Amino acid sequence: MRLPTVFEPVDAFVHPDHILIIAIAIGLLYTNIGFILGAINNLRYGNVKEAIGSQICWFVFEAGLIFLAIGYLMPTIGIIGYAIGGVLVVATIGMLVWANGAYGVMDIFSYMGDVLSYARLLALCLATGGIAMTVNILAGMVNDMVPMIGIVLAVIVFIGGHIANFAFQVLGAFINALRLNYVEFFSQFFMEGKGKFEAFKAKRTFTKIK
């Protein structure tokens, strides 16, 4: 039984496609923020070629996809949308090849993987709700099937199951959030430091510590 607090348009069990769209939208937004930061860093240090081949090209690619979608959804201007979108996609491929060589075209799949990786948010949502619903069903079954002490066992199953589900999903959300930040987000703009790490130490001239 669904709780009365469930908001129908974002009910993961009724409309998982809505959750997937939201997750992909978050991925696009977050990834584009990383591209902006990465382009700023590269342009600041004079790495124009790197900025074009690693960040700016994806804005051109996304614009091309938008025009292709417009051409598909609006047949009246379909040819124009397809033409502009096709030119922008081809321009993206040209930028990748110019900046990264022939293998730069493979970065398109890397870009798609980074964005689609945010679909794990849908998986977390479904897993959390599925386990919670299972706990509720088991608690109800125990209450109905076990005489006398069924209500006590149902309370134990209900509380223990939801605590375990909460702890498990908090850990999962923490790990997946770390991955999305360090792998999909930070990789778009993070630049390693110039100086080599050296552990703290002191050079002694007149004394020595044994």
Coordinates of N, CA and C in Angstrom, one line a residue:
M1 N 0.8 -1.2 0.0 CA 0.0 0.0 0.0 C 0.9 1.2 0.0
R2 N 0.6 2.2 -0.9 CA 1.4 3.4 -1.0 C 1.0 4.3 0.1
L3 N 2.0 5.0 0.6 CA 1.8 6.0 1.6 C 1.1 7.2 1.0
P4 N 0.3 7.9 1.8 CA -0.4 9.1 1.3 C 0.5 10.3 0.9
T5 N 1.8 10.2 1.4 CA 2.7 11.2 1.1 C 3.4 11.1 -0.3
V6 N 3.1 10.0 -1.0 CA 3.7 9.8 -2.3 C 3.2 10.8 -3.3
F7 N 4.1 11.5 -4.0 CA 3.7 12.4 -5.0 C 3.7 11.7 -6.3
E8 N 2.5 11.6 -6.9 CA 2.2 10.7 -8.0 C 3.2 10.9 -9.2
P9 N 3.5 12.1 -9.7 CA 4.4 12.3 -10.8 C 5.8 11.7 -10.6
V10 N 6.2 11.6 -9.4 CA 7.6 11.1 -9.1 C 7.5 9.8 -8.3
D11 N 6.5 9.1 -8.4 CA 6.4 7.8 -7.8 C 7.2 6.8 -8.7
A12 N 8.3 6.4 -8.1 CA 9.3 5.6 -8.9 C 8.7 4.3 -9.4
F13 N 7.7 3.7 -8.7 CA 7.1 2.5 -9.2 C 6.1 2.6 -10.2
V14 N 5.4 3.8 -10.3 CA 4.4 4.1 -11.3 C 5.0 4.8 -12.5
H15 N 6.0 5.7 -12.3 CA 6.6 6.5 -13.4 C 8.1 6.4 -13.3
P16 N 8.7 5.3 -13.4 CA 10.2 5.2 -13.4 C 10.8 6.1 -14.5
D17 N 10.1 6.2 -15.6 CA 10.6 7.1 -16.7 C 10.8 8.5 -16.2
H18 N 9.9 9.0 -15.4 CA 10.0 10.4 -14.9 C 11.3 10.5 -14.0
I19 N 11.6 9.5 -13.2 CA 12.8 9.6 -12.4 C 14.0 9.5 -13.2
L20 N 14.0 8.7 -14.3 CA 15.1 8.6 -15.2 C 15.4 9.9 -15.9
I21 N 14.3 10.6 -16.3 CA 14.5 11.9 -17.0 C 15.1 12.9 -16.0
I22 N 14.6 12.9 -14.8 CA 15.1 13.8 -13.8 C 16.6 13.5 -13.5
A23 N 17.0 12.2 -13.4 CA 18.4 11.9 -13.2 C 19.3 12.3 -14.3
I24 N 18.8 12.1 -15.6 CA 19.6 12.5 -16.7 C 19.8 14.0 -16.8
A25 N 18.7 14.7 -16.5 CA 18.7 16.2 -16.5 C 19.7 16.7 -15.4
I26 N 19.7 16.0 -14.3 CA 20.7 16.4 -13.2 C 22.2 16.1 -13.8
G27 N 22.3 15.0 -14.4 CA 23.6 14.6 -15.0 C 24.1 15.7 -16.0
L28 N 23.2 16.1 -16.9 CA 23.5 17.1 -17.9 C 23.9 18.4 -17.2
L29 N 23.1 18.8 -16.3 CA 23.4 20.1 -15.6 C 24.8 20.0 -14.9
Y30 N 25.0 19.0 -14.1 CA 26.2 18.8 -13.3 C 27.4 18.7 -14.2
T31 N 27.3 17.9 -15.3 CA 28.4 17.8 -16.2 C 28.7 19.1 -16.9
N32 N 27.7 19.8 -17.3 CA 28.0 21.1 -18.0 C 28.7 22.1 -17.1
I33 N 28.3 22.1 -15.8 CA 29.0 22.9 -14.8 C 30.5 22.6 -14.8
G34 N 30.8 21.3 -14.8 CA 32.2 20.8 -14.8 C 32.9 21.3 -16.1
F35 N 32.2 21.2 -17.3 CA 32.8 21.7 -18.5 C 33.1 23.2 -18.4
I36 N 32.2 24.0 -17.8 CA 32.4 25.4 -17.7 C 33.7 25.7 -16.9
L37 N 33.8 25.0 -15.7 CA 34.9 25.2 -14.9 C 36.2 24.7 -15.5
G38 N 36.1 23.6 -16.3 CA 37.3 23.1 -17.0 C 37.7 24.0 -18.1
A39 N 36.8 24.6 -18.8 CA 37.2 25.5 -19.9 C 37.8 26.8 -19.3
I40 N 37.3 27.3 -18.2 CA 37.9 28.4 -17.5 C 39.3 28.1 -17.1
N41 N 39.5 27.0 -16.5 CA 40.9 26.6 -16.1 C 41.8 26.5 -17.2
N42 N 41.4 25.9 -18.3 CA 42.3 25.7 -19.5 C 42.6 27.0 -20.2
L43 N 41.6 27.9 -20.3 CA 41.8 29.2 -20.9 C 42.6 30.1 -20.1
R44 N 42.5 29.9 -18.8 CA 43.3 30.7 -17.9 C 44.8 30.4 -18.0
Y45 N 45.1 29.1 -18.2 CA 46.5 28.7 -18.4 C 47.0 28.7 -19.8
G46 N 46.1 29.2 -20.8 CA 46.5 29.3 -22.2 C 46.3 28.0 -22.9
N47 N 45.6 27.0 -22.4 CA 45.4 25.7 -23.1 C 44.2 25.8 -23.9
V48 N 44.2 26.6 -24.9 CA 43.0 26.8 -25.8 C 42.6 25.5 -26.5
K49 N 43.6 24.8 -27.0 CA 43.3 23.5 -27.7 C 42.7 22.5 -26.8
E50 N 43.2 22.4 -25.6 CA 42.6 21.5 -24.6 C 41.2 21.9 -24.3
A51 N 40.9 23.2 -24.1 CA 39.6 23.7 -23.8 C 38.6 23.4 -24.9
I52 N 39.0 23.5 -26.1 CA 38.1 23.2 -27.3 C 37.9 21.8 -27.4
G53 N 38.9 20.9 -27.2 CA 38.7 19.5 -27.4 C 38.2 18.7 -26.2
S54 N 38.2 19.4 -25.0 CA 37.7 18.6 -23.9 C 36.4 19.2 -23.2
Q55 N 36.2 20.5 -23.5 CA 35.0 21.1 -22.9 C 34.1 21.8 -23.9
I56 N 34.6 22.8 -24.6 CA 33.8 23.6 -25.5 C 33.0 22.8 -26.5
C57 N 33.7 21.8 -27.0 CA 33.1 20.9 -28.1 C 31.8 20.3 -27.6
W58 N 31.6 20.0 -26.3 CA 30.4 19.4 -25.9 C 29.2 20.3 -25.9
F59 N 29.5 21.6 -25.7 CA 28.4 22.5 -25.8 C 27.9 22.6 -27.2
V60 N 28.8 22.5 -28.2 CA 28.4 22.5 -29.6 C 27.7 21.2 -29.9
F61 N 28.1 20.1 -29.3 CA 27.5 18.8 -29.5 C 26.0 18.8 -29.0
E62 N 25.9 19.3 -27.8 CA 24.6 19.4 -27.2 C 23.6 20.3 -28.0
A63 N 24.1 21.4 -28.5 CA 23.3 22.3 -29.3 C 22.9 21.5 -30.6
G64 N 23.8 20.7 -31.1 CA 23.4 19.9 -32.3 C 22.3 18.9 -32.0
L65 N 22.4 18.3 -30.9 CA 21.4 17.3 -30.5 C 20.0 18.0 -30.3
I66 N 20.1 19.2 -29.7 CA 18.8 20.0 -29.5 C 18.2 20.3 -30.8
F67 N 19.0 20.7 -31.8 CA 18.4 21.1 -33.1 C 17.9 19.8 -33.8
L68 N 18.6 18.7 -33.7 CA 18.1 17.4 -34.2 C 16.7 17.0 -33.6
A69 N 16.6 17.2 -32.3 CA 15.4 16.9 -31.6 C 14.3 17.8 -32.1
I70 N 14.6 19.1 -32.2 CA 13.6 20.1 -32.7 C 13.1 19.7 -34.1
G71 N 14.0 19.2 -35.0 CA 13.7 18.8 -36.3 C 12.8 17.6 -36.3
Y72 N 13.0 16.7 -35.3 CA 12.2 15.5 -35.2 C 10.8 15.8 -34.7
L73 N 10.7 16.7 -33.7 CA 9.5 17.0 -33.0 C 8.6 18.0 -33.7
M74 N 9.2 18.8 -34.6 CA 8.5 19.8 -35.3 C 8.7 19.6 -36.8
P75 N 7.9 18.8 -37.5 CA 8.1 18.5 -38.9 C 8.1 19.7 -39.8
T76 N 7.4 20.8 -39.4 CA 7.4 22.0 -40.3 C 8.7 22.6 -40.5
I77 N 9.6 22.5 -39.5 CA 11.0 23.0 -39.7 C 12.0 21.9 -39.6
G78 N 11.5 20.7 -39.9 CA 12.4 19.5 -39.7 C 13.7 19.6 -40.5
I79 N 13.6 20.0 -41.8 CA 14.8 20.0 -42.6 C 15.8 21.0 -42.0
I80 N 15.3 22.2 -41.6 CA 16.3 23.2 -41.0 C 16.9 22.7 -39.7
G81 N 16.1 22.1 -38.9 CA 16.6 21.5 -37.6 C 17.6 20.4 -37.9
Y82 N 17.3 19.5 -38.8 CA 18.3 18.5 -39.1 C 19.6 19.0 -39.7
A83 N 19.4 20.0 -40.6 CA 20.6 20.6 -41.2 C 21.5 21.3 -40.2
I84 N 20.9 22.1 -39.3 CA 21.8 22.8 -38.3 C 22.3 21.8 -37.3
G85 N 21.5 20.9 -36.9 CA 22.0 19.9 -35.9 C 23.1 19.0 -36.5
G86 N 22.9 18.6 -37.8 CA 24.0 17.8 -38.4 C 25.3 18.5 -38.6
V87 N 25.2 19.8 -38.9 CA 26.4 20.6 -39.0 C 27.1 20.8 -37.7
L88 N 26.4 21.0 -36.6 CA 27.0 21.1 -35.3 C 27.6 19.8 -34.8
V89 N 27.0 18.7 -35.1 CA 27.5 17.4 -34.7 C 28.8 17.1 -35.5
V90 N 28.8 17.4 -36.8 CA 30.0 17.2 -37.6 C 31.1 18.2 -37.1
A91 N 30.7 19.4 -36.7 CA 31.7 20.3 -36.2 C 32.3 19.8 -34.9
T92 N 31.5 19.2 -34.1 CA 32.0 18.6 -32.8 C 33.1 17.5 -33.1
I93 N 32.7 16.6 -34.1 CA 33.7 15.6 -34.5 C 35.0 16.2 -35.0
G94 N 34.9 17.3 -35.8 CA 36.1 18.0 -36.3 C 36.9 18.5 -35.2
M95 N 36.2 19.1 -34.2 CA 37.0 19.7 -33.0 C 37.7 18.6 -32.2
L96 N 37.0 17.5 -32.0 CA 37.6 16.4 -31.3 C 38.9 15.8 -32.0
V97 N 38.7 15.6 -33.3 CA 39.9 15.1 -34.1 C 41.0 16.1 -34.2
W98 N 40.7 17.4 -34.3 CA 41.7 18.5 -34.3 C 42.5 18.5 -33.0
A99 N 41.8 18.4 -31.9 CA 42.4 18.6 -30.6 C 43.0 17.3 -30.0
N100 N 42.4 16.1 -30.3 CA 42.8 14.9 -29.7 C 43.2 13.8 -30.7
G101 N 43.2 14.1 -32.0 CA 43.5 13.1 -33.0 C 42.3 12.2 -33.3
A102 N 42.6 11.2 -34.2 CA 41.5 10.4 -34.6 C 40.7 9.7 -33.5
Y103 N 41.5 9.3 -32.5 CA 40.8 8.6 -31.4 C 40.0 9.5 -30.5
G104 N 40.1 10.8 -30.8 CA 39.2 11.8 -30.0 C 37.8 11.5 -30.2
V105 N 37.4 10.9 -31.4 CA 36.0 10.7 -31.6 C 35.4 9.7 -30.6
M106 N 36.2 8.9 -30.0 CA 35.8 8.0 -29.0 C 35.3 8.7 -27.7
D107 N 35.7 9.9 -27.6 CA 35.3 10.7 -26.4 C 33.8 10.9 -26.4
I108 N 33.2 10.8 -27.5 CA 31.7 10.9 -27.5 C 31.1 9.9 -26.6
F109 N 31.6 8.7 -26.7 CA 31.1 7.6 -25.9 C 31.4 7.8 -24.4
S110 N 32.5 8.4 -24.1 CA 32.9 8.8 -22.8 C 31.9 9.8 -22.2
Y111 N 31.6 10.8 -23.1 CA 30.7 11.9 -22.7 C 29.3 11.2 -22.4
M112 N 28.8 10.4 -23.2 CA 27.5 9.7 -23.0 C 27.5 8.9 -21.8
G113 N 28.6 8.2 -21.5 CA 28.8 7.4 -20.3 C 28.7 8.2 -19.0
D114 N 29.4 9.4 -19.1 CA 29.3 10.3 -17.9 C 27.9 10.7 -17.6
V115 N 27.2 11.1 -18.6 CA 25.8 11.6 -18.4 C 24.9 10.4 -18.0
L116 N 25.0 9.3 -18.7 CA 24.1 8.2 -18.3 C 24.4 7.6 -17.0
S117 N 25.6 7.8 -16.5 CA 26.0 7.3 -15.2 C 25.1 7.8 -14.1
Y118 N 24.5 9.0 -14.3 CA 23.6 9.5 -13.3 C 22.3 8.8 -13.2
A119 N 22.1 7.8 -14.2 CA 20.9 7.0 -14.1 C 20.9 6.1 -12.9
R120 N 22.1 6.0 -12.2 CA 22.1 5.2 -11.0 C 21.2 5.8 -9.9
L121 N 20.9 7.1 -10.0 CA 20.0 7.7 -9.1 C 18.6 7.0 -9.2
L122 N 18.2 6.6 -10.4 CA 16.9 5.9 -10.5 C 17.1 4.5 -9.8
A123 N 18.2 3.9 -10.0 CA 18.4 2.6 -9.3 C 18.3 2.7 -7.8
L124 N 18.9 3.7 -7.3 CA 18.9 3.9 -5.8 C 17.5 4.2 -5.4
C125 N 16.7 4.9 -6.1 CA 15.3 5.2 -5.8 C 14.5 4.0 -5.8
L126 N 14.6 3.2 -6.8 CA 13.9 1.9 -6.9 C 14.3 0.9 -5.8
A127 N 15.6 0.9 -5.5 CA 16.0 -0.1 -4.5 C 15.5 0.3 -3.1
T128 N 15.6 1.6 -2.8 CA 15.1 2.0 -1.5 C 13.6 1.8 -1.3
G129 N 12.8 2.2 -2.3 CA 11.4 2.0 -2.2 C 11.0 0.5 -2.3
G130 N 11.7 -0.3 -3.1 CA 11.4 -1.7 -3.2 C 11.6 -2.4 -1.9
I131 N 12.7 -2.2 -1.2 CA 13.0 -2.8 0.1 C 12.1 -2.4 1.1
A132 N 11.7 -1.1 1.1 CA 10.8 -0.6 2.1 C 9.4 -1.2 1.9
M133 N 9.0 -1.3 0.7 CA 7.7 -1.9 0.4 C 7.7 -3.4 0.8
T134 N 8.8 -4.1 0.6 CA 8.9 -5.5 1.0 C 8.8 -5.7 2.5
V135 N 9.5 -4.8 3.3 CA 9.4 -4.8 4.7 C 8.0 -4.6 5.2
N136 N 7.3 -3.7 4.6 CA 5.9 -3.5 4.9 C 5.0 -4.7 4.7
I137 N 5.2 -5.4 3.5 CA 4.5 -6.6 3.2 C 4.8 -7.7 4.2
L138 N 6.1 -7.9 4.5 CA 6.4 -8.9 5.5 C 5.9 -8.7 6.9
A139 N 5.9 -7.4 7.3 CA 5.3 -7.1 8.6 C 3.8 -7.4 8.6
G140 N 3.1 -7.1 7.5 CA 1.7 -7.4 7.5 C 1.4 -8.9 7.4
M141 N 2.3 -9.6 6.7 CA 2.1 -11.1 6.7 C 2.3 -11.7 8.1
V142 N 3.3 -11.3 8.8 CA 3.6 -11.8 10.1 C 2.5 -11.5 11.0
N143 N 1.9 -10.3 11.0 CA 0.8 -10.0 11.8 C -0.4 -10.8 11.5
D144 N -0.7 -11.2 10.3 CA -1.8 -12.0 9.9 C -1.7 -13.5 10.1
M145 N -0.4 -14.0 10.0 CA -0.2 -15.4 10.0 C 0.2 -16.0 11.4
V146 N 0.7 -15.1 12.2 CA 1.2 -15.6 13.5 C 0.2 -15.2 14.6
P147 N -0.5 -16.1 15.2 CA -1.5 -15.7 16.3 C -0.8 -15.3 17.5
M148 N -1.5 -14.5 18.3 CA -1.1 -14.0 19.6 C 0.0 -13.0 19.6
I149 N 1.2 -13.5 19.2 CA 2.4 -12.6 19.2 C 2.7 -12.0 17.9
G150 N 1.8 -12.2 16.9 CA 2.0 -11.7 15.6 C 2.3 -10.2 15.5
I151 N 1.5 -9.4 16.3 CA 1.7 -8.0 16.3 C 3.0 -7.6 16.8
V152 N 3.6 -8.3 17.8 CA 4.9 -8.0 18.4 C 6.0 -8.3 17.3
L153 N 5.8 -9.4 16.7 CA 6.8 -9.8 15.7 C 6.8 -8.8 14.5
A154 N 5.5 -8.4 14.1 CA 5.4 -7.5 13.0 C 6.1 -6.1 13.3
V155 N 5.9 -5.7 14.6 CA 6.6 -4.4 14.9 C 8.1 -4.6 14.8
I156 N 8.6 -5.7 15.3 CA 10.1 -6.0 15.2 C 10.6 -6.0 13.8
V157 N 9.8 -6.7 12.9 CA 10.2 -6.8 11.5 C 10.1 -5.4 10.9
F158 N 9.1 -4.7 11.2 CA 8.9 -3.3 10.6 C 10.0 -2.4 11.0
I159 N 10.3 -2.3 12.3 CA 11.3 -1.3 12.8 C 12.7 -1.8 12.3
G160 N 13.0 -3.1 12.6 CA 14.3 -3.6 12.2 C 14.6 -3.5 10.7
G161 N 13.6 -3.9 9.9 CA 13.7 -3.9 8.4 C 14.0 -2.5 7.9
H162 N 13.2 -1.5 8.4 CA 13.4 -0.1 7.9 C 14.7 0.5 8.4
I163 N 15.1 0.1 9.6 CA 16.5 0.6 10.1 C 17.6 0.1 9.2
A164 N 17.5 -1.2 8.9 CA 18.5 -1.9 8.1 C 18.5 -1.3 6.6
N165 N 17.3 -1.0 6.1 CA 17.2 -0.4 4.8 C 17.7 1.0 4.8
F166 N 17.4 1.7 5.8 CA 17.9 3.1 5.9 C 19.5 3.1 5.9
A167 N 20.0 2.3 6.8 CA 21.5 2.2 6.9 C 22.1 1.8 5.6
F168 N 21.6 0.8 4.9 CA 22.1 0.3 3.7 C 22.0 1.3 2.6
Q169 N 20.9 2.0 2.5 CA 20.7 3.0 1.4 C 21.5 4.3 1.7
V170 N 21.7 4.6 2.9 CA 22.6 5.8 3.2 C 24.0 5.5 2.8
L171 N 24.5 4.3 3.0 CA 25.8 3.9 2.6 C 25.9 3.9 1.1
G172 N 24.9 3.3 0.4 CA 24.9 3.3 -1.1 C 24.8 4.7 -1.7
A173 N 24.0 5.6 -1.1 CA 23.9 7.0 -1.6 C 25.3 7.7 -1.4
F174 N 25.9 7.4 -0.3 CA 27.2 8.0 0.0 C 28.3 7.6 -1.0
I175 N 28.3 6.3 -1.3 CA 29.3 5.8 -2.2 C 29.1 6.3 -3.6
N176 N 27.8 6.2 -4.0 CA 27.5 6.6 -5.4 C 27.7 8.1 -5.6
A177 N 27.4 8.9 -4.6 CA 27.6 10.4 -4.6 C 29.1 10.6 -4.8
L178 N 29.9 9.9 -4.1 CA 31.4 10.1 -4.2 C 31.8 9.8 -5.6
R179 N 31.3 8.7 -6.2 CA 31.7 8.4 -7.6 C 31.3 9.4 -8.6
L180 N 30.0 9.9 -8.4 CA 29.5 10.9 -9.4 C 30.3 12.2 -9.3
N181 N 30.8 12.5 -8.1 CA 31.6 13.7 -7.9 C 33.0 13.6 -8.4
Y182 N 33.7 12.5 -7.9 CA 35.1 12.3 -8.2 C 35.4 11.8 -9.6
V183 N 34.5 11.0 -10.2 CA 34.7 10.5 -11.5 C 34.0 11.3 -12.6
E184 N 32.7 11.5 -12.5 CA 32.0 12.2 -13.6 C 32.1 13.7 -13.5
F185 N 32.3 14.3 -12.3 CA 32.3 15.8 -12.2 C 33.7 16.3 -12.1
F186 N 34.5 15.9 -11.1 CA 35.8 16.5 -11.0 C 36.7 16.3 -12.2
S187 N 36.5 15.1 -12.9 CA 37.4 14.8 -14.0 C 37.2 15.9 -15.1
Q188 N 36.1 16.6 -15.1 CA 35.9 17.6 -16.2 C 36.8 18.9 -16.0
F189 N 37.2 19.1 -14.8 CA 37.9 20.4 -14.6 C 39.1 20.3 -13.6
F190 N 39.2 19.2 -12.9 CA 40.3 19.1 -11.9 C 41.7 19.1 -12.6
M191 N 42.6 20.0 -12.1 CA 43.9 20.0 -12.6 C 44.9 19.7 -11.4
E192 N 45.7 18.8 -11.5 CA 46.6 18.4 -10.5 C 47.6 19.5 -10.2
G193 N 48.1 19.5 -9.0 CA 49.1 20.6 -8.5 C 50.4 20.5 -9.3
K194 N 51.1 21.6 -9.3 CA 52.4 21.6 -9.9 C 53.6 21.1 -9.1
G195 N 53.5 21.3 -7.8 CA 54.6 20.9 -6.9 C 54.5 19.5 -6.4
K196 N 55.6 18.8 -6.3 CA 55.6 17.4 -5.8 C 55.4 17.4 -4.3
F197 N 54.6 16.5 -3.8 CA 54.4 16.4 -2.3 C 55.7 15.9 -1.6
E198 N 56.1 16.6 -0.6 CA 57.2 16.2 0.2 C 56.8 16.2 1.7
A199 N 57.0 15.1 2.4 CA 56.6 15.0 3.8 C 57.4 16.0 4.6
F200 N 56.8 16.4 5.7 CA 57.5 17.4 6.5 C 58.8 16.8 7.1
K201 N 59.9 17.5 7.0 CA 61.1 17.1 7.6 C 62.0 18.3 7.8
A202 N 63.0 18.1 8.7 CA 63.9 19.2 9.0 C 65.3 18.8 8.8
K203 N 66.1 19.6 8.1 CA 67.5 19.4 7.9 C 68.3 19.9 9.0
R204 N 69.1 19.1 9.7 CA 69.9 19.5 10.8 C 71.4 19.6 10.4
T205 N 72.0 20.6 10.9 CA 73.5 20.8 10.6 C 74.4 20.4 11.8
F206 N 74.0 20.8 13.0 CA 74.9 20.6 14.1 C 74.3 19.5 15.1
T207 N 73.1 19.0 14.9 CA 72.6 18.0 15.8 C 72.0 16.8 15.0
K208 N 71.9 15.7 15.7 CA 71.3 14.5 15.0 C 70.4 13.8 16.0
I209 N 69.3 13.4 15.6 CA 68.4 12.7 16.5 C 68.4 11.2 16.2
K210 N 68.7 10.4 17.2 CA 68.7 9.0 17.0 C 67.4 8.4 17.2

